[in-house]
Amino acid sequence: PLKHDSLVYGSADAGKTVLNSNPDLSAAMAEAAQRLNLCKHVVGENREELWSAADIEGHVGLDGRFYVLDLQRSFPPEAPHDTPHLDDIIADGSTVTVSRFDAVTGKREFLSGFINRGYPDGQKYDILFPNGHIARRVPAELVKDNRASVFWRLLRPEFVKERATQLLAKY
């Protein structure tokens, strides 16, 4: 439910004209950016301050709600093997591979499962396996997340859903 003149944040012309004209959307973008560790910066020929990439489009829809489009430049592209320092971000429900040593056979096994529960310290997880068995308090170093990217890790629908309610309730 957008119109051609509903753009109030960002740019629809590759940064030639940059807008930040809605204080409520600007505040919501600021809060979201701070949670993602993104800084406000000056962009565009008209030197507008944004909390995002210049080519994001923030609209006020016909229903009065905010719509943010074109998020592809929100984070730089990366490969999972290049970001091992971010392996501690594993949300409940994530598909993981667990390394297990079988003392009887003397071999290491790799089992697929799901994070059933992450402990607050980020160092242990309860893993639900397809057969219904739950392994409790599995050390983080034995758990490998099967996710694709930092962007996916941070903005997956189930991960955002539990955090977005507070943000959306304000705006």
PDB file of N, CA and C in Angstrom, residues 3-72:
ATOM      1  N   LYS A   3       2.511   4.715  -2.284  1.00  0.00           N
ATOM      2  CA  LYS A   3       2.306   5.616  -3.419  1.00  0.00           C
ATOM      3  C   LYS A   3       3.656   6.153  -3.854  1.00  0.00           C
ATOM      4  N   HIS A   4       3.680   6.786  -5.010  1.00  0.00           N
ATOM      5  CA  HIS A   4       4.947   7.304  -5.531  1.00  0.00           C
ATOM      6  C   HIS A   4       5.530   8.405  -4.640  1.00  0.00           C
ATOM      7  N   ASP A   5       4.717   9.055  -3.846  1.00  0.00           N
ATOM      8  CA  ASP A   5       5.205  10.139  -2.994  1.00  0.00           C
ATOM      9  C   ASP A   5       5.244   9.751  -1.508  1.00  0.00           C
ATOM     10  N   SER A   6       5.265   8.444  -1.223  1.00  0.00           N
ATOM     11  CA  SER A   6       5.240   8.004   0.178  1.00  0.00           C
ATOM     12  C   SER A   6       6.634   7.854   0.788  1.00  0.00           C
ATOM     13  N   LEU A   7       7.692   8.076   0.006  1.00  0.00           N
ATOM     14  CA  LEU A   7       9.065   7.948   0.487  1.00  0.00           C
ATOM     15  C   LEU A   7       9.370   9.083   1.479  1.00  0.00           C
ATOM     16  N   VAL A   8       9.825   8.708   2.691  1.00  0.00           N
ATOM     17  CA  VAL A   8      10.162   9.700   3.710  1.00  0.00           C
ATOM     18  C   VAL A   8      11.557   9.466   4.303  1.00  0.00           C
ATOM     19  N   TYR A   9      12.212   8.363   3.921  1.00  0.00           N
ATOM     20  CA  TYR A   9      13.526   8.029   4.477  1.00  0.00           C
ATOM     21  C   TYR A   9      14.341   7.312   3.415  1.00  0.00           C
ATOM     22  N   GLY A  10      15.566   7.776   3.184  1.00  0.00           N
ATOM     23  CA  GLY A  10      16.431   7.115   2.212  1.00  0.00           C
ATOM     24  C   GLY A  10      16.298   7.718   0.829  1.00  0.00           C
ATOM     25  N   SER A  11      16.582   6.908  -0.173  1.00  0.00           N
ATOM     26  CA  SER A  11      16.631   7.402  -1.542  1.00  0.00           C
ATOM     27  C   SER A  11      16.065   6.393  -2.528  1.00  0.00           C
ATOM     28  N   ALA A  12      15.373   6.914  -3.534  1.00  0.00           N
ATOM     29  CA  ALA A  12      14.865   6.071  -4.624  1.00  0.00           C
ATOM     30  C   ALA A  12      15.610   6.351  -5.921  1.00  0.00           C
ATOM     31  N   ASP A  13      16.637   7.219  -5.859  1.00  0.00           N
ATOM     32  CA  ASP A  13      17.376   7.569  -7.077  1.00  0.00           C
ATOM     33  C   ASP A  13      18.894   7.436  -6.881  1.00  0.00           C
ATOM     34  N   ALA A  14      19.309   6.361  -6.225  1.00  0.00           N
ATOM     35  CA  ALA A  14      20.728   6.038  -6.014  1.00  0.00           C
ATOM     36  C   ALA A  14      21.484   7.119  -5.241  1.00  0.00           C
ATOM     37  N   GLY A  15      20.812   7.778  -4.310  1.00  0.00           N
ATOM     38  CA  GLY A  15      21.472   8.724  -3.425  1.00  0.00           C
ATOM     39  C   GLY A  15      21.534  10.158  -3.909  1.00  0.00           C
ATOM     40  N   LYS A  16      20.967  10.440  -5.071  1.00  0.00           N
ATOM     41  CA  LYS A  16      20.973  11.832  -5.538  1.00  0.00           C
ATOM     42  C   LYS A  16      20.101  12.695  -4.636  1.00  0.00           C
ATOM     43  N   THR A  17      18.934  12.186  -4.292  1.00  0.00           N
ATOM     44  CA  THR A  17      18.032  12.859  -3.362  1.00  0.00           C
ATOM     45  C   THR A  17      17.829  11.926  -2.183  1.00  0.00           C
ATOM     46  N   VAL A  18      18.198  12.378  -1.003  1.00  0.00           N
ATOM     47  CA  VAL A  18      18.079  11.567   0.202  1.00  0.00           C
ATOM     48  C   VAL A  18      17.126  12.272   1.158  1.00  0.00           C
ATOM     49  N   LEU A  19      16.173  11.507   1.699  1.00  0.00           N
ATOM     50  CA  LEU A  19      15.176  12.070   2.614  1.00  0.00           C
ATOM     51  C   LEU A  19      15.319  11.495   4.012  1.00  0.00           C
ATOM     52  N   ASN A  20      14.950  12.305   4.982  1.00  0.00           N
ATOM     53  CA  ASN A  20      14.810  11.870   6.373  1.00  0.00           C
ATOM     54  C   ASN A  20      13.797  12.821   6.996  1.00  0.00           C
ATOM     55  N   SER A  21      12.553  12.748   6.518  1.00  0.00           N
ATOM     56  CA  SER A  21      11.546  13.756   6.848  1.00  0.00           C
ATOM     57  C   SER A  21      10.484  13.300   7.842  1.00  0.00           C
ATOM     58  N   ASN A  22      10.554  12.049   8.308  1.00  0.00           N
ATOM     59  CA  ASN A  22       9.557  11.580   9.265  1.00  0.00           C
ATOM     60  C   ASN A  22      10.258  11.256  10.584  1.00  0.00           C
ATOM     61  N   PRO A  23      10.057  12.072  11.623  1.00  0.00           N
ATOM     62  CA  PRO A  23      10.761  11.847  12.894  1.00  0.00           C
ATOM     63  C   PRO A  23      10.484  10.475  13.519  1.00  0.00           C
ATOM     64  N   ASP A  24       9.278   9.958  13.369  1.00  0.00           N
ATOM     65  CA  ASP A  24       8.964   8.653  13.953  1.00  0.00           C
ATOM     66  C   ASP A  24       9.727   7.528  13.253  1.00  0.00           C
ATOM     67  N   LEU A  25       9.767   7.557  11.930  1.00  0.00           N
ATOM     68  CA  LEU A  25      10.526   6.534  11.204  1.00  0.00           C
ATOM     69  C   LEU A  25      12.018   6.701  11.467  1.00  0.00           C
ATOM     70  N   SER A  26      12.481   7.930  11.534  1.00  0.00           N
ATOM     71  CA  SER A  26      13.893   8.175  11.827  1.00  0.00           C
ATOM     72  C   SER A  26      14.261   7.609  13.198  1.00  0.00           C
ATOM     73  N   ALA A  27      13.397   7.796  14.185  1.00  0.00           N
ATOM     74  CA  ALA A  27      13.649   7.252  15.530  1.00  0.00           C
ATOM     75  C   ALA A  27      13.657   5.724  15.515  1.00  0.00           C
ATOM     76  N   ALA A  28      12.735   5.123  14.761  1.00  0.00           N
ATOM     77  CA  ALA A  28      12.692   3.658  14.660  1.00  0.00           C
ATOM     78  C   ALA A  28      13.957   3.133  13.968  1.00  0.00           C
ATOM     79  N   MET A  29      14.392   3.823  12.914  1.00  0.00           N
ATOM     80  CA  MET A  29      15.610   3.412  12.220  1.00  0.00           C
ATOM     81  C   MET A  29      16.824   3.577  13.134  1.00  0.00           C
ATOM     82  N   ALA A  30      16.842   4.628  13.937  1.00  0.00           N
ATOM     83  CA  ALA A  30      17.945   4.840  14.873  1.00  0.00           C
ATOM     84  C   ALA A  30      18.012   3.706  15.892  1.00  0.00           C
ATOM     85  N   GLU A  31      16.875   3.336  16.433  1.00  0.00           N
ATOM     86  CA  GLU A  31      16.863   2.258  17.425  1.00  0.00           C
ATOM     87  C   GLU A  31      17.287   0.932  16.807  1.00  0.00           C
ATOM     88  N   ALA A  32      16.773   0.626  15.626  1.00  0.00           N
ATOM     89  CA  ALA A  32      17.153  -0.618  14.949  1.00  0.00           C
ATOM     90  C   ALA A  32      18.652  -0.614  14.637  1.00  0.00           C
ATOM     91  N   ALA A  33      19.175   0.506  14.158  1.00  0.00           N
ATOM     92  CA  ALA A  33      20.596   0.604  13.819  1.00  0.00           C
ATOM     93  C   ALA A  33      21.469   0.419  15.048  1.00  0.00           C
ATOM     94  N   GLN A  34      21.069   1.012  16.155  1.00  0.00           N
ATOM     95  CA  GLN A  34      21.860   0.876  17.381  1.00  0.00           C
ATOM     96  C   GLN A  34      21.900  -0.571  17.840  1.00  0.00           C
ATOM     97  N   ARG A  35      20.793  -1.284  17.698  1.00  0.00           N
ATOM     98  CA  ARG A  35      20.773  -2.699  18.075  1.00  0.00           C
ATOM     99  C   ARG A  35      21.657  -3.541  17.170  1.00  0.00           C
ATOM    100  N   LEU A  36      21.862  -3.075  15.940  1.00  0.00           N
ATOM    101  CA  LEU A  36      22.705  -3.789  14.978  1.00  0.00           C
ATOM    102  C   LEU A  36      24.119  -3.218  14.919  1.00  0.00           C
ATOM    103  N   ASN A  37      24.427  -2.284  15.817  1.00  0.00           N
ATOM    104  CA  ASN A  37      25.733  -1.634  15.869  1.00  0.00           C
ATOM    105  C   ASN A  37      26.086  -0.887  14.592  1.00  0.00           C
ATOM    106  N   LEU A  38      25.107  -0.194  14.025  1.00  0.00           N
ATOM    107  CA  LEU A  38      25.328   0.646  12.856  1.00  0.00           C
ATOM    108  C   LEU A  38      25.303   2.105  13.303  1.00  0.00           C
ATOM    109  N   CYS A  39      26.176   2.922  12.745  1.00  0.00           N
ATOM    110  CA  CYS A  39      26.276   4.330  13.136  1.00  0.00           C
ATOM    111  C   CYS A  39      25.548   5.237  12.156  1.00  0.00           C
ATOM    112  N   LYS A  40      25.080   6.364  12.680  1.00  0.00           N
ATOM    113  CA  LYS A  40      24.500   7.408  11.834  1.00  0.00           C
ATOM    114  C   LYS A  40      25.642   8.027  11.035  1.00  0.00           C
ATOM    115  N   HIS A  41      25.364   8.393   9.779  1.00  0.00           N
ATOM    116  CA  HIS A  41      26.384   8.995   8.930  1.00  0.00           C
ATOM    117  C   HIS A  41      25.722   9.897   7.892  1.00  0.00           C
ATOM    118  N   VAL A  42      26.513  10.745   7.282  1.00  0.00           N
ATOM    119  CA  VAL A  42      26.019  11.692   6.286  1.00  0.00           C
ATOM    120  C   VAL A  42      26.095  11.032   4.913  1.00  0.00           C
ATOM    121  N   VAL A  43      24.997  11.148   4.140  1.00  0.00           N
ATOM    122  CA  VAL A  43      24.938  10.538   2.810  1.00  0.00           C
ATOM    123  C   VAL A  43      24.281  11.490   1.817  1.00  0.00           C
ATOM    124  N   GLY A  44      24.545  11.249   0.541  1.00  0.00           N
ATOM    125  CA  GLY A  44      23.871  11.965  -0.534  1.00  0.00           C
ATOM    126  C   GLY A  44      24.410  13.355  -0.796  1.00  0.00           C
ATOM    127  N   GLU A  45      23.999  13.885  -1.944  1.00  0.00           N
ATOM    128  CA  GLU A  45      24.425  15.220  -2.347  1.00  0.00           C
ATOM    129  C   GLU A  45      23.870  16.298  -1.422  1.00  0.00           C
ATOM    130  N   ASN A  46      22.706  16.023  -0.822  1.00  0.00           N
ATOM    131  CA  ASN A  46      22.126  17.008   0.091  1.00  0.00           C
ATOM    132  C   ASN A  46      22.553  16.777   1.544  1.00  0.00           C
ATOM    133  N   ARG A  47      23.521  15.852   1.757  1.00  0.00           N
ATOM    134  CA  ARG A  47      24.173  15.609   3.040  1.00  0.00           C
ATOM    135  C   ARG A  47      23.171  15.353   4.173  1.00  0.00           C
ATOM    136  N   GLU A  48      22.307  14.400   3.962  1.00  0.00           N
ATOM    137  CA  GLU A  48      21.307  14.005   4.969  1.00  0.00           C
ATOM    138  C   GLU A  48      21.927  12.973   5.911  1.00  0.00           C
ATOM    139  N   GLU A  49      21.560  13.035   7.184  1.00  0.00           N
ATOM    140  CA  GLU A  49      22.050  12.043   8.144  1.00  0.00           C
ATOM    141  C   GLU A  49      21.086  10.865   8.202  1.00  0.00           C
ATOM    142  N   LEU A  50      21.612   9.664   7.985  1.00  0.00           N
ATOM    143  CA  LEU A  50      20.809   8.438   8.051  1.00  0.00           C
ATOM    144  C   LEU A  50      21.500   7.428   8.953  1.00  0.00           C
ATOM    145  N   TRP A  51      20.697   6.487   9.435  1.00  0.00           N
ATOM    146  CA  TRP A  51      21.191   5.363  10.239  1.00  0.00           C
ATOM    147  C   TRP A  51      21.320   4.113   9.371  1.00  0.00           C
ATOM    148  N   SER A  52      21.305   4.263   8.074  1.00  0.00           N
ATOM    149  CA  SER A  52      21.288   3.113   7.165  1.00  0.00           C
ATOM    150  C   SER A  52      22.030   3.468   5.890  1.00  0.00           C
ATOM    151  N   ALA A  53      22.065   2.523   4.978  1.00  0.00           N
ATOM    152  CA  ALA A  53      22.579   2.799   3.640  1.00  0.00           C
ATOM    153  C   ALA A  53      21.665   3.834   2.985  1.00  0.00           C
ATOM    154  N   ALA A  54      22.229   4.660   2.115  1.00  0.00           N
ATOM    155  CA  ALA A  54      21.449   5.731   1.487  1.00  0.00           C
ATOM    156  C   ALA A  54      20.321   5.197   0.613  1.00  0.00           C
ATOM    157  N   ASP A  55      20.525   4.039  -0.016  1.00  0.00           N
ATOM    158  CA  ASP A  55      19.523   3.569  -0.970  1.00  0.00           C
ATOM    159  C   ASP A  55      18.426   2.704  -0.353  1.00  0.00           C
ATOM    160  N   ILE A  56      18.338   2.678   0.956  1.00  0.00           N
ATOM    161  CA  ILE A  56      17.159   2.085   1.601  1.00  0.00           C
ATOM    162  C   ILE A  56      15.982   3.008   1.341  1.00  0.00           C
ATOM    163  N   GLU A  57      14.811   2.450   1.184  1.00  0.00           N
ATOM    164  CA  GLU A  57      13.612   3.264   1.020  1.00  0.00           C
ATOM    165  C   GLU A  57      12.684   3.048   2.204  1.00  0.00           C
ATOM    166  N   GLY A  58      12.416   4.107   2.946  1.00  0.00           N
ATOM    167  CA  GLY A  58      11.458   4.063   4.044  1.00  0.00           C
ATOM    168  C   GLY A  58      10.209   4.813   3.633  1.00  0.00           C
ATOM    169  N   HIS A  59       9.076   4.122   3.645  1.00  0.00           N
ATOM    170  CA  HIS A  59       7.810   4.710   3.198  1.00  0.00           C
ATOM    171  C   HIS A  59       6.793   4.715   4.330  1.00  0.00           C
ATOM    172  N   VAL A  60       5.857   5.660   4.239  1.00  0.00           N
ATOM    173  CA  VAL A  60       4.658   5.620   5.076  1.00  0.00           C
ATOM    174  C   VAL A  60       3.549   5.132   4.154  1.00  0.00           C
ATOM    175  N   GLY A  61       2.994   3.973   4.471  1.00  0.00           N
ATOM    176  CA  GLY A  61       1.973   3.373   3.631  1.00  0.00           C
ATOM    177  C   GLY A  61       0.622   4.060   3.754  1.00  0.00           C
ATOM    178  N   LEU A  62      -0.271   3.696   2.872  1.00  0.00           N
ATOM    179  CA  LEU A  62      -1.635   4.235   2.913  1.00  0.00           C
ATOM    180  C   LEU A  62      -2.336   3.885   4.221  1.00  0.00           C
ATOM    181  N   ASP A  63      -1.872   2.823   4.867  1.00  0.00           N
ATOM    182  CA  ASP A  63      -2.444   2.401   6.150  1.00  0.00           C
ATOM    183  C   ASP A  63      -1.768   3.085   7.337  1.00  0.00           C
ATOM    184  N   GLY A  64      -0.800   3.993   7.063  1.00  0.00           N
ATOM    185  CA  GLY A  64      -0.117   4.720   8.125  1.00  0.00           C
ATOM    186  C   GLY A  64       1.069   3.983   8.729  1.00  0.00           C
ATOM    187  N   ARG A  65       1.306   2.757   8.280  1.00  0.00           N
ATOM    188  CA  ARG A  65       2.429   1.970   8.807  1.00  0.00           C
ATOM    189  C   ARG A  65       3.688   2.264   8.003  1.00  0.00           C
ATOM    190  N   PHE A  66       4.851   1.973   8.615  1.00  0.00           N
ATOM    191  CA  PHE A  66       6.126   2.156   7.939  1.00  0.00           C
ATOM    192  C   PHE A  66       6.491   0.904   7.157  1.00  0.00           C
ATOM    193  N   TYR A  67       7.089   1.114   5.987  1.00  0.00           N
ATOM    194  CA  TYR A  67       7.592   0.032   5.155  1.00  0.00           C
ATOM    195  C   TYR A  67       9.016   0.385   4.743  1.00  0.00           C
ATOM    196  N   VAL A  68       9.961  -0.506   5.034  1.00  0.00           N
ATOM    197  CA  VAL A  68      11.357  -0.274   4.675  1.00  0.00           C
ATOM    198  C   VAL A  68      11.741  -1.304   3.617  1.00  0.00           C
ATOM    199  N   LEU A  69      12.234  -0.820   2.480  1.00  0.00           N
ATOM    200  CA  LEU A  69      12.550  -1.664   1.327  1.00  0.00           C
ATOM    201  C   LEU A  69      14.027  -1.533   0.953  1.00  0.00           C
ATOM    202  N   ASP A  70      14.479  -2.446   0.122  1.00  0.00           N
ATOM    203  CA  ASP A  70      15.835  -2.416  -0.447  1.00  0.00           C
ATOM    204  C   ASP A  70      16.914  -2.449   0.623  1.00  0.00           C
ATOM    205  N   LEU A  71      16.915  -3.505   1.409  1.00  0.00           N
ATOM    206  CA  LEU A  71      17.866  -3.652   2.508  1.00  0.00           C
ATOM    207  C   LEU A  71      19.179  -4.320   2.108  1.00  0.00           C
ATOM    208  N   GLN A  72      19.374  -4.580   0.817  1.00  0.00           N
ATOM    209  CA  GLN A  72      20.526  -5.385   0.406  1.00  0.00           C
ATOM    210  C   GLN A  72      21.871  -4.777   0.785  1.00  0.00           C
TER     211      GLN A  72
END
